[in-house]
PDB file of N, CA and C in Angstrom:
ATOM      1  N   MET Q  18      93.613 -87.956 122.214  1.00 95.00           N
ATOM      2  CA  MET Q  18      94.869 -88.678 122.158  1.00 95.00           C
ATOM      3  C   MET Q  18      95.991 -87.704 122.531  1.00 95.00           C
ATOM      4  N   ASN Q  19      96.981 -88.205 123.225  1.00 97.00           N
ATOM      5  CA  ASN Q  19      98.148 -87.409 123.605  1.00 97.00           C
ATOM      6  C   ASN Q  19      99.323 -87.785 122.707  1.00 97.00           C
ATOM      7  N   ILE Q  20      99.775 -86.810 121.932  1.00 97.00           N
ATOM      8  CA  ILE Q  20     100.858 -87.019 120.970  1.00 97.00           C
ATOM      9  C   ILE Q  20     102.052 -86.179 121.386  1.00 97.00           C
ATOM     10  N   ILE Q  21     103.231 -86.792 121.320  1.00 98.00           N
ATOM     11  CA  ILE Q  21     104.468 -86.048 121.528  1.00 98.00           C
ATOM     12  C   ILE Q  21     105.385 -86.361 120.352  1.00 98.00           C
ATOM     13  N   GLY Q  22     106.418 -85.565 120.178  1.00 98.00           N
ATOM     14  CA  GLY Q  22     107.341 -85.872 119.097  1.00 98.00           C
ATOM     15  C   GLY Q  22     108.494 -84.917 118.994  1.00 98.00           C
ATOM     16  N   ILE Q  23     109.314 -85.203 117.991  1.00 98.00           N
ATOM     17  CA  ILE Q  23     110.495 -84.394 117.701  1.00 98.00           C
ATOM     18  C   ILE Q  23     110.483 -84.076 116.213  1.00 98.00           C
ATOM     19  N   ALA Q  24     110.829 -82.836 115.888  1.00 97.00           N
ATOM     20  CA  ALA Q  24     111.040 -82.432 114.502  1.00 97.00           C
ATOM     21  C   ALA Q  24     112.499 -82.017 114.364  1.00 97.00           C
ATOM     22  N   ALA Q  25     113.159 -82.545 113.332  1.00 97.00           N
ATOM     23  CA  ALA Q  25     114.569 -82.217 113.087  1.00 97.00           C
ATOM     24  C   ALA Q  25     114.895 -82.469 111.619  1.00 97.00           C
ATOM     25  N   CYS Q  26     115.386 -81.439 110.932  1.00 94.00           N
ATOM     26  CA  CYS Q  26     115.762 -81.601 109.525  1.00 94.00           C
ATOM     27  C   CYS Q  26     117.282 -81.533 109.379  1.00 94.00           C
ATOM     28  N   THR Q  27     117.749 -81.763 108.180  1.00 91.00           N
ATOM     29  CA  THR Q  27     119.186 -81.810 107.914  1.00 91.00           C
ATOM     30  C   THR Q  27     119.877 -80.495 108.277  1.00 91.00           C
ATOM     31  N   ALA Q  28     119.296 -79.388 107.822  1.00 87.00           N
ATOM     32  CA  ALA Q  28     119.897 -78.083 108.102  1.00 87.00           C
ATOM     33  C   ALA Q  28     119.555 -77.589 109.504  1.00 87.00           C
ATOM     34  N   GLY Q  29     118.437 -78.059 110.037  1.00 75.00           N
ATOM     35  CA  GLY Q  29     118.034 -77.630 111.384  1.00 75.00           C
ATOM     36  C   GLY Q  29     117.470 -76.228 111.417  1.00 75.00           C
ATOM     37  N   ILE Q  30     116.972 -75.787 110.270  1.00 82.00           N
ATOM     38  CA  ILE Q  30     116.425 -74.429 110.226  1.00 82.00           C
ATOM     39  C   ILE Q  30     114.951 -74.497 109.837  1.00 82.00           C
ATOM     40  N   ALA Q  31     114.625 -74.257 108.595  1.00 92.00           N
ATOM     41  CA  ALA Q  31     113.236 -74.089 108.164  1.00 92.00           C
ATOM     42  C   ALA Q  31     112.352 -75.314 108.339  1.00 92.00           C
ATOM     43  N   HIS Q  32     112.718 -76.452 107.758  1.00 95.00           N
ATOM     44  CA  HIS Q  32     111.836 -77.621 107.776  1.00 95.00           C
ATOM     45  C   HIS Q  32     111.516 -78.109 109.184  1.00 95.00           C
ATOM     46  N   THR Q  33     112.458 -77.973 110.097  1.00 95.00           N
ATOM     47  CA  THR Q  33     112.227 -78.373 111.489  1.00 95.00           C
ATOM     48  C   THR Q  33     111.022 -77.641 112.055  1.00 95.00           C
ATOM     49  N   TYR Q  34     110.997 -76.343 111.888  1.00 95.00           N
ATOM     50  CA  TYR Q  34     109.955 -75.513 112.501  1.00 95.00           C
ATOM     51  C   TYR Q  34     108.643 -75.553 111.718  1.00 95.00           C
ATOM     52  N   ILE Q  35     108.732 -75.684 110.393  1.00 96.00           N
ATOM     53  CA  ILE Q  35     107.520 -75.824 109.583  1.00 96.00           C
ATOM     54  C   ILE Q  35     106.832 -77.145 109.934  1.00 96.00           C
ATOM     55  N   ALA Q  36     107.605 -78.223 110.043  1.00 97.00           N
ATOM     56  CA  ALA Q  36     107.038 -79.530 110.407  1.00 97.00           C
ATOM     57  C   ALA Q  36     106.342 -79.443 111.760  1.00 97.00           C
ATOM     58  N   LYS Q  37     106.973 -78.793 112.701  1.00 97.00           N
ATOM     59  CA  LYS Q  37     106.381 -78.643 114.040  1.00 97.00           C
ATOM     60  C   LYS Q  37     105.026 -77.948 113.953  1.00 97.00           C
ATOM     61  N   GLU Q  38     104.977 -76.827 113.276  1.00 98.00           N
ATOM     62  CA  GLU Q  38     103.732 -76.057 113.179  1.00 98.00           C
ATOM     63  C   GLU Q  38     102.636 -76.829 112.458  1.00 98.00           C
ATOM     64  N   LYS Q  39     102.991 -77.519 111.383  1.00 98.00           N
ATOM     65  CA  LYS Q  39     102.001 -78.293 110.624  1.00 98.00           C
ATOM     66  C   LYS Q  39     101.431 -79.430 111.476  1.00 98.00           C
ATOM     67  N   LEU Q  40     102.300 -80.120 112.221  1.00 98.00           N
ATOM     68  CA  LEU Q  40     101.837 -81.212 113.085  1.00 98.00           C
ATOM     69  C   LEU Q  40     100.929 -80.697 114.199  1.00 98.00           C
ATOM     70  N   ILE Q  41     101.311 -79.596 114.806  1.00 98.00           N
ATOM     71  CA  ILE Q  41     100.501 -79.022 115.886  1.00 98.00           C
ATOM     72  C   ILE Q  41      99.123 -78.631 115.366  1.00 98.00           C
ATOM     73  N   THR Q  42      99.083 -77.961 114.233  1.00 98.00           N
ATOM     74  CA  THR Q  42      97.805 -77.532 113.658  1.00 98.00           C
ATOM     75  C   THR Q  42      96.920 -78.728 113.312  1.00 98.00           C
ATOM     76  N   ALA Q  43      97.490 -79.724 112.640  1.00 98.00           N
ATOM     77  CA  ALA Q  43      96.707 -80.904 112.237  1.00 98.00           C
ATOM     78  C   ALA Q  43      96.180 -81.663 113.451  1.00 98.00           C
ATOM     79  N   ALA Q  44      97.016 -81.853 114.461  1.00 98.00           N
ATOM     80  CA  ALA Q  44      96.602 -82.594 115.655  1.00 98.00           C
ATOM     81  C   ALA Q  44      95.515 -81.847 116.421  1.00 98.00           C
ATOM     82  N   LYS Q  45      95.697 -80.551 116.601  1.00 98.00           N
ATOM     83  CA  LYS Q  45      94.696 -79.766 117.334  1.00 98.00           C
ATOM     84  C   LYS Q  45      93.381 -79.721 116.583  1.00 98.00           C
ATOM     85  N   ASN Q  46      93.438 -79.607 115.248  1.00 98.00           N
ATOM     86  CA  ASN Q  46      92.210 -79.607 114.445  1.00 98.00           C
ATOM     87  C   ASN Q  46      91.467 -80.934 114.557  1.00 98.00           C
ATOM     88  N   ALA Q  47      92.210 -82.017 114.817  1.00 97.00           N
ATOM     89  CA  ALA Q  47      91.597 -83.340 114.989  1.00 97.00           C
ATOM     90  C   ALA Q  47      91.195 -83.591 116.446  1.00 97.00           C
ATOM     91  N   GLY Q  48      91.430 -82.619 117.325  1.00 97.00           N
ATOM     92  CA  GLY Q  48      91.008 -82.730 118.716  1.00 97.00           C
ATOM     93  C   GLY Q  48      91.990 -83.410 119.648  1.00 97.00           C
ATOM     94  N   HIS Q  49      93.265 -83.456 119.258  1.00 98.00           N
ATOM     95  CA  HIS Q  49      94.279 -84.131 120.066  1.00 98.00           C
ATOM     96  C   HIS Q  49      95.174 -83.129 120.795  1.00 98.00           C
ATOM     97  N   ASN Q  50      95.805 -83.601 121.865  1.00 98.00           N
ATOM     98  CA  ASN Q  50      96.837 -82.835 122.564  1.00 98.00           C
ATOM     99  C   ASN Q  50      98.170 -83.178 121.909  1.00 98.00           C
ATOM    100  N   ILE Q  51      99.033 -82.180 121.732  1.00 98.00           N
ATOM    101  CA  ILE Q  51     100.313 -82.444 121.079  1.00 98.00           C
ATOM    102  C   ILE Q  51     101.397 -81.524 121.632  1.00 98.00           C
ATOM    103  N   HIS Q  52     102.596 -82.082 121.729  1.00 98.00           N
ATOM    104  CA  HIS Q  52     103.781 -81.315 122.114  1.00 98.00           C
ATOM    105  C   HIS Q  52     104.925 -81.779 121.216  1.00 98.00           C
ATOM    106  N   ILE Q  53     105.503 -80.856 120.459  1.00 98.00           N
ATOM    107  CA  ILE Q  53     106.608 -81.190 119.562  1.00 98.00           C
ATOM    108  C   ILE Q  53     107.863 -80.445 119.997  1.00 98.00           C
ATOM    109  N   GLU Q  54     108.894 -81.207 120.226  1.00 98.00           N
ATOM    110  CA  GLU Q  54     110.226 -80.675 120.550  1.00 98.00           C
ATOM    111  C   GLU Q  54     110.960 -80.468 119.224  1.00 98.00           C
ATOM    112  N   THR Q  55     111.787 -79.435 119.150  1.00 97.00           N
ATOM    113  CA  THR Q  55     112.611 -79.260 117.956  1.00 97.00           C
ATOM    114  C   THR Q  55     114.072 -79.443 118.321  1.00 97.00           C
ATOM    115  N   GLN Q  56     114.809 -80.033 117.387  1.00 96.00           N
ATOM    116  CA  GLN Q  56     116.249 -80.172 117.530  1.00 96.00           C
ATOM    117  C   GLN Q  56     116.854 -79.601 116.258  1.00 96.00           C
ATOM    118  N   GLY Q  57     117.332 -78.360 116.355  1.00 90.00           N
ATOM    119  CA  GLY Q  57     117.853 -77.654 115.190  1.00 90.00           C
ATOM    120  C   GLY Q  57     119.230 -77.073 115.441  1.00 90.00           C
ATOM    121  N   THR Q  58     119.564 -76.084 114.633  1.00 87.00           N
ATOM    122  CA  THR Q  58     120.894 -75.476 114.718  1.00 87.00           C
ATOM    123  C   THR Q  58     121.127 -74.789 116.053  1.00 87.00           C
ATOM    124  N   ILE Q  59     120.062 -74.350 116.718  1.00 89.00           N
ATOM    125  CA  ILE Q  59     120.244 -73.681 118.014  1.00 89.00           C
ATOM    126  C   ILE Q  59     120.014 -74.632 119.185  1.00 89.00           C
ATOM    127  N   GLY Q  60     119.990 -75.922 118.887  1.00 92.00           N
ATOM    128  CA  GLY Q  60     119.862 -76.921 119.941  1.00 92.00           C
ATOM    129  C   GLY Q  60     118.424 -77.364 120.143  1.00 92.00           C
ATOM    130  N   VAL Q  61     118.158 -77.920 121.321  1.00 96.00           N
ATOM    131  CA  VAL Q  61     116.826 -78.441 121.660  1.00 96.00           C
ATOM    132  C   VAL Q  61     115.956 -77.293 122.156  1.00 96.00           C
ATOM    133  N   GLN Q  62     114.753 -77.203 121.590  1.00 96.00           N
ATOM    134  CA  GLN Q  62     113.780 -76.213 122.049  1.00 96.00           C
ATOM    135  C   GLN Q  62     112.478 -76.937 122.364  1.00 96.00           C
ATOM    136  N   ASP Q  63     111.737 -76.406 123.323  1.00 97.00           N
ATOM    137  CA  ASP Q  63     110.464 -76.991 123.741  1.00 97.00           C
ATOM    138  C   ASP Q  63     110.617 -78.456 124.126  1.00 97.00           C
ATOM    139  N   GLU Q  64     111.650 -78.733 124.910  1.00 98.00           N
ATOM    140  CA  GLU Q  64     111.911 -80.118 125.339  1.00 98.00           C
ATOM    141  C   GLU Q  64     110.667 -80.728 125.970  1.00 98.00           C
ATOM    142  N   ILE Q  65     110.419 -81.979 125.666  1.00 98.00           N
ATOM    143  CA  ILE Q  65     109.224 -82.667 126.147  1.00 98.00           C
ATOM    144  C   ILE Q  65     109.386 -83.007 127.628  1.00 98.00           C
ATOM    145  N   PRO Q  66     108.497 -82.497 128.478  1.00 98.00           N
ATOM    146  CA  PRO Q  66     108.568 -82.825 129.910  1.00 98.00           C
ATOM    147  C   PRO Q  66     108.286 -84.308 130.153  1.00 98.00           C
ATOM    148  N   ASP Q  67     108.883 -84.856 131.197  1.00 97.00           N
ATOM    149  CA  ASP Q  67     108.717 -86.271 131.540  1.00 97.00           C
ATOM    150  C   ASP Q  67     107.252 -86.677 131.688  1.00 97.00           C
ATOM    151  N   GLU Q  68     106.434 -85.801 132.299  1.00 98.00           N
ATOM    152  CA  GLU Q  68     105.030 -86.160 132.513  1.00 98.00           C
ATOM    153  C   GLU Q  68     104.266 -86.300 131.186  1.00 98.00           C
ATOM    154  N   LEU Q  69     104.660 -85.540 130.170  1.00 98.00           N
ATOM    155  CA  LEU Q  69     104.019 -85.691 128.857  1.00 98.00           C
ATOM    156  C   LEU Q  69     104.476 -86.981 128.178  1.00 98.00           C
ATOM    157  N   ILE Q  70     105.725 -87.341 128.392  1.00 98.00           N
ATOM    158  CA  ILE Q  70     106.221 -88.608 127.838  1.00 98.00           C
ATOM    159  C   ILE Q  70     105.447 -89.769 128.460  1.00 98.00           C
ATOM    160  N   GLU Q  71     105.271 -89.716 129.771  1.00 98.00           N
ATOM    161  CA  GLU Q  71     104.549 -90.787 130.474  1.00 98.00           C
ATOM    162  C   GLU Q  71     103.109 -90.929 129.990  1.00 98.00           C
ATOM    163  N   SER Q  72     102.445 -89.817 129.719  1.00 98.00           N
ATOM    164  CA  SER Q  72     101.031 -89.869 129.343  1.00 98.00           C
ATOM    165  C   SER Q  72     100.809 -89.978 127.828  1.00 98.00           C
ATOM    166  N   ALA Q  73     101.880 -89.999 127.050  1.00 97.00           N
ATOM    167  CA  ALA Q  73     101.750 -90.026 125.582  1.00 97.00           C
ATOM    168  C   ALA Q  73     101.195 -91.353 125.079  1.00 97.00           C
ATOM    169  N   ASP Q  74     100.305 -91.247 124.104  1.00 96.00           N
ATOM    170  CA  ASP Q  74      99.771 -92.431 123.434  1.00 96.00           C
ATOM    171  C   ASP Q  74     100.680 -92.849 122.280  1.00 96.00           C
ATOM    172  N   ILE Q  75     101.349 -91.867 121.679  1.00 96.00           N
ATOM    173  CA  ILE Q  75     102.203 -92.147 120.526  1.00 96.00           C
ATOM    174  C   ILE Q  75     103.247 -91.046 120.377  1.00 96.00           C
ATOM    175  N   VAL Q  76     104.348 -91.418 119.729  1.00 97.00           N
ATOM    176  CA  VAL Q  76     105.456 -90.485 119.487  1.00 97.00           C
ATOM    177  C   VAL Q  76     105.631 -90.342 117.970  1.00 97.00           C
ATOM    178  N   ILE Q  77     105.665 -89.103 117.501  1.00 97.00           N
ATOM    179  CA  ILE Q  77     105.972 -88.821 116.092  1.00 97.00           C
ATOM    180  C   ILE Q  77     107.405 -88.327 116.022  1.00 97.00           C
ATOM    181  N   LEU Q  78     108.209 -88.979 115.192  1.00 98.00           N
ATOM    182  CA  LEU Q  78     109.556 -88.484 114.913  1.00 98.00           C
ATOM    183  C   LEU Q  78     109.550 -88.025 113.458  1.00 98.00           C
ATOM    184  N   ALA Q  79     109.410 -86.717 113.260  1.00 98.00           N
ATOM    185  CA  ALA Q  79     109.466 -86.122 111.920  1.00 98.00           C
ATOM    186  C   ALA Q  79     110.903 -85.647 111.745  1.00 98.00           C
ATOM    187  N   ILE Q  80     111.747 -86.560 111.294  1.00 97.00           N
ATOM    188  CA  ILE Q  80     113.182 -86.299 111.333  1.00 97.00           C
ATOM    189  C   ILE Q  80     113.878 -86.722 110.042  1.00 97.00           C
ATOM    190  N   ASP Q  81     114.947 -86.004 109.732  1.00 96.00           N
ATOM    191  CA  ASP Q  81     115.803 -86.332 108.586  1.00 96.00           C
ATOM    192  C   ASP Q  81     117.224 -86.659 109.048  1.00 96.00           C
ATOM    193  N   VAL Q  82     117.457 -86.546 110.339  1.00 96.00           N
ATOM    194  CA  VAL Q  82     118.777 -86.768 110.934  1.00 96.00           C
ATOM    195  C   VAL Q  82     118.615 -87.527 112.247  1.00 96.00           C
ATOM    196  N   LYS Q  83     119.723 -87.982 112.810  1.00 95.00           N
ATOM    197  CA  LYS Q  83     119.675 -88.606 114.134  1.00 95.00           C
ATOM    198  C   LYS Q  83     119.304 -87.546 115.162  1.00 95.00           C
ATOM    199  N   VAL Q  84     118.520 -87.961 116.138  1.00 96.00           N
ATOM    200  CA  VAL Q  84     118.135 -87.033 117.201  1.00 96.00           C
ATOM    201  C   VAL Q  84     118.621 -87.556 118.546  1.00 96.00           C
ATOM    202  N   SER Q  85     118.789 -86.642 119.464  1.00 95.00           N
ATOM    203  CA  SER Q  85     119.221 -87.048 120.796  1.00 95.00           C
ATOM    204  C   SER Q  85     117.999 -87.294 121.683  1.00 95.00           C
ATOM    205  N   GLY Q  86     118.172 -88.141 122.665  1.00 96.00           N
ATOM    206  CA  GLY Q  86     117.118 -88.396 123.634  1.00 96.00           C
ATOM    207  C   GLY Q  86     116.051 -89.365 123.193  1.00 96.00           C
ATOM    208  N   ARG Q  87     116.321 -90.107 122.145  1.00 95.00           N
ATOM    209  CA  ARG Q  87     115.328 -91.056 121.631  1.00 95.00           C
ATOM    210  C   ARG Q  87     114.995 -92.143 122.663  1.00 95.00           C
ATOM    211  N   GLU Q  88     115.946 -92.459 123.525  1.00 97.00           N
ATOM    212  CA  GLU Q  88     115.732 -93.493 124.533  1.00 97.00           C
ATOM    213  C   GLU Q  88     114.609 -93.131 125.511  1.00 97.00           C
ATOM    214  N   ARG Q  89     114.237 -91.857 125.580  1.00 97.00           N
ATOM    215  CA  ARG Q  89     113.137 -91.425 126.457  1.00 97.00           C
ATOM    216  C   ARG Q  89     111.818 -92.078 126.069  1.00 97.00           C
ATOM    217  N   PHE Q  90     111.733 -92.553 124.826  1.00 98.00           N
ATOM    218  CA  PHE Q  90     110.474 -93.080 124.309  1.00 98.00           C
ATOM    219  C   PHE Q  90     110.397 -94.605 124.329  1.00 98.00           C
ATOM    220  N   ALA Q  91     111.227 -95.232 125.143  1.00 95.00           N
ATOM    221  CA  ALA Q  91     111.180 -96.700 125.283  1.00 95.00           C
ATOM    222  C   ALA Q  91     109.766 -97.096 125.698  1.00 95.00           C
ATOM    223  N   ASN Q  92     109.286 -98.184 125.142  1.00 93.00           N
ATOM    224  CA  ASN Q  92     107.954 -98.719 125.434  1.00 93.00           C
ATOM    225  C   ASN Q  92     106.802 -97.849 124.931  1.00 93.00           C
ATOM    226  N   LYS Q  93     107.076 -96.936 124.012  1.00 96.00           N
ATOM    227  CA  LYS Q  93     106.032 -96.111 123.393  1.00 96.00           C
ATOM    228  C   LYS Q  93     105.915 -96.495 121.929  1.00 96.00           C
ATOM    229  N   LYS Q  94     104.704 -96.367 121.379  1.00 93.00           N
ATOM    230  CA  LYS Q  94     104.531 -96.551 119.939  1.00 93.00           C
ATOM    231  C   LYS Q  94     105.182 -95.342 119.253  1.00 93.00           C
ATOM    232  N   ILE Q  95     106.004 -95.633 118.249  1.00 95.00           N
ATOM    233  CA  ILE Q  95     106.717 -94.564 117.543  1.00 95.00           C
ATOM    234  C   ILE Q  95     106.404 -94.652 116.050  1.00 95.00           C
ATOM    235  N   ILE Q  96     106.080 -93.505 115.472  1.00 95.00           N
ATOM    236  CA  ILE Q  96     105.947 -93.399 114.019  1.00 95.00           C
ATOM    237  C   ILE Q  96     107.037 -92.438 113.567  1.00 95.00           C
ATOM    238  N   GLU Q  97     107.898 -92.913 112.665  1.00 96.00           N
ATOM    239  CA  GLU Q  97     108.992 -92.087 112.162  1.00 96.00           C
ATOM    240  C   GLU Q  97     108.760 -91.781 110.692  1.00 96.00           C
ATOM    241  N   VAL Q  98     108.805 -90.500 110.355  1.00 97.00           N
ATOM    242  CA  VAL Q  98     108.609 -90.050 108.982  1.00 97.00           C
ATOM    243  C   VAL Q  98     109.609 -88.931 108.688  1.00 97.00           C
ATOM    244  N   PRO Q  99     109.893 -88.713 107.392  1.00 97.00           N
ATOM    245  CA  PRO Q  99     110.718 -87.552 107.042  1.00 97.00           C
ATOM    246  C   PRO Q  99     109.936 -86.263 107.318  1.00 97.00           C
ATOM    247  N   THR Q 100     110.648 -85.157 107.537  1.00 97.00           N
ATOM    248  CA  THR Q 100     109.966 -83.879 107.770  1.00 97.00           C
ATOM    249  C   THR Q 100     109.064 -83.517 106.590  1.00 97.00           C
ATOM    250  N   GLU Q 101     109.441 -83.918 105.403  1.00 97.00           N
ATOM    251  CA  GLU Q 101     108.650 -83.618 104.205  1.00 97.00           C
ATOM    252  C   GLU Q 101     107.218 -84.139 104.323  1.00 97.00           C
ATOM    253  N   ILE Q 102     107.041 -85.324 104.905  1.00 97.00           N
ATOM    254  CA  ILE Q 102     105.702 -85.895 105.093  1.00 97.00           C
ATOM    255  C   ILE Q 102     104.905 -85.053 106.087  1.00 97.00           C
ATOM    256  N   ALA Q 103     105.550 -84.649 107.159  1.00 97.00           N
ATOM    257  CA  ALA Q 103     104.872 -83.824 108.167  1.00 97.00           C
ATOM    258  C   ALA Q 103     104.462 -82.475 107.582  1.00 97.00           C
ATOM    259  N   ILE Q 104     105.245 -81.970 106.659  1.00 97.00           N
ATOM    260  CA  ILE Q 104     104.954 -80.670 106.059  1.00 97.00           C
ATOM    261  C   ILE Q 104     103.880 -80.785 104.978  1.00 97.00           C
ATOM    262  N   LYS Q 105     104.012 -81.780 104.111  1.00 98.00           N
ATOM    263  CA  LYS Q 105     103.103 -81.894 102.961  1.00 98.00           C
ATOM    264  C   LYS Q 105     101.788 -82.596 103.287  1.00 98.00           C
ATOM    265  N   SER Q 106     101.792 -83.534 104.216  1.00 97.00           N
ATOM    266  CA  SER Q 106     100.580 -84.320 104.506  1.00 97.00           C
ATOM    267  C   SER Q 106     100.333 -84.490 105.998  1.00 97.00           C
ATOM    268  N   PRO Q 107     100.292 -83.397 106.756  1.00 98.00           N
ATOM    269  CA  PRO Q 107     100.118 -83.553 108.206  1.00 98.00           C
ATOM    270  C   PRO Q 107      98.785 -84.175 108.606  1.00 98.00           C
ATOM    271  N   ASN Q 108      97.721 -83.853 107.872  1.00 98.00           N
ATOM    272  CA  ASN Q 108      96.409 -84.414 108.210  1.00 98.00           C
ATOM    273  C   ASN Q 108      96.367 -85.920 107.971  1.00 98.00           C
ATOM    274  N   LYS Q 109      96.971 -86.371 106.877  1.00 96.00           N
ATOM    275  CA  LYS Q 109      97.040 -87.808 106.595  1.00 96.00           C
ATOM    276  C   LYS Q 109      97.880 -88.514 107.653  1.00 96.00           C
ATOM    277  N   LEU Q 110      98.939 -87.873 108.087  1.00 96.00           N
ATOM    278  CA  LEU Q 110      99.797 -88.452 109.117  1.00 96.00           C
ATOM    279  C   LEU Q 110      99.022 -88.621 110.429  1.00 96.00           C
ATOM    280  N   ILE Q 111      98.251 -87.626 110.805  1.00 97.00           N
ATOM    281  CA  ILE Q 111      97.444 -87.716 112.029  1.00 97.00           C
ATOM    282  C   ILE Q 111      96.415 -88.838 111.891  1.00 97.00           C
ATOM    283  N   LYS Q 112      95.799 -88.975 110.711  1.00 95.00           N
ATOM    284  CA  LYS Q 112      94.858 -90.090 110.472  1.00 95.00           C
ATOM    285  C   LYS Q 112      95.554 -91.426 110.636  1.00 95.00           C
ATOM    286  N   LYS Q 113      96.770 -91.547 110.097  1.00 89.00           N
ATOM    287  CA  LYS Q 113      97.545 -92.792 110.221  1.00 89.00           C
ATOM    288  C   LYS Q 113      97.811 -93.097 111.696  1.00 89.00           C
ATOM    289  N   ILE Q 114      98.120 -92.082 112.446  1.00 91.00           N
ATOM    290  CA  ILE Q 114      98.377 -92.247 113.884  1.00 91.00           C
ATOM    291  C   ILE Q 114      97.117 -92.704 114.600  1.00 91.00           C
ATOM    292  N   GLU Q 115      95.969 -92.114 114.260  1.00 94.00           N
ATOM    293  CA  GLU Q 115      94.698 -92.525 114.860  1.00 94.00           C
ATOM    294  C   GLU Q 115      94.434 -94.004 114.588  1.00 94.00           C
ATOM    295  N   GLU Q 116      94.727 -94.444 113.369  1.00 89.00           N
ATOM    296  CA  GLU Q 116      94.532 -95.845 113.001  1.00 89.00           C
ATOM    297  C   GLU Q 116      95.498 -96.746 113.777  1.00 89.00           C
ATOM    298  N   ALA Q 117      96.743 -96.308 113.942  1.00 82.00           N
ATOM    299  CA  ALA Q 117      97.747 -97.101 114.662  1.00 82.00           C
ATOM    300  C   ALA Q 117      97.345 -97.264 116.131  1.00 82.00           C
ATOM    301  N   ILE Q 118      96.802 -96.234 116.717  1.00 84.00           N
ATOM    302  CA  ILE Q 118      96.382 -96.279 118.123  1.00 84.00           C
ATOM    303  C   ILE Q 118      95.181 -97.196 118.309  1.00 84.00           C
ATOM    304  N   SER Q 119      94.265 -97.190 117.341  1.00 82.00           N
ATOM    305  CA  SER Q 119      93.041 -97.974 117.481  1.00 82.00           C
ATOM    306  C   SER Q 119      93.260 -99.469 117.277  1.00 82.00           C
ATOM    307  N   GLN Q 120      94.443 -99.866 116.824  1.00 76.00           N
ATOM    308  CA  GLN Q 120      94.720-101.293 116.599  1.00 76.00           C
ATOM    309  C   GLN Q 120      95.151-101.991 117.858  1.00 76.00           C
TER     310      GLN Q 120
END
């Protein structure tokens, strides 16, 4: 499965990057491709390339604030969760995504 997403927390510092790492680890351990963009205090990092958006099966928004560029994901399945869920239960989140895709 091809997963893309954005991580962004209120402060734009720690939780943004922890959520990104947890999601990447959980997805790769489950055998999926994943690319997570961060939107934090230093701006957008690891911006999602258009070709990955086109080939994505699902979009994860692990966010606590409004993010820019959300319109890029029109016509994509989107799962939105707080960063806390991505940090505390990344494996469960990936399972939920697998179930959403299989429906």
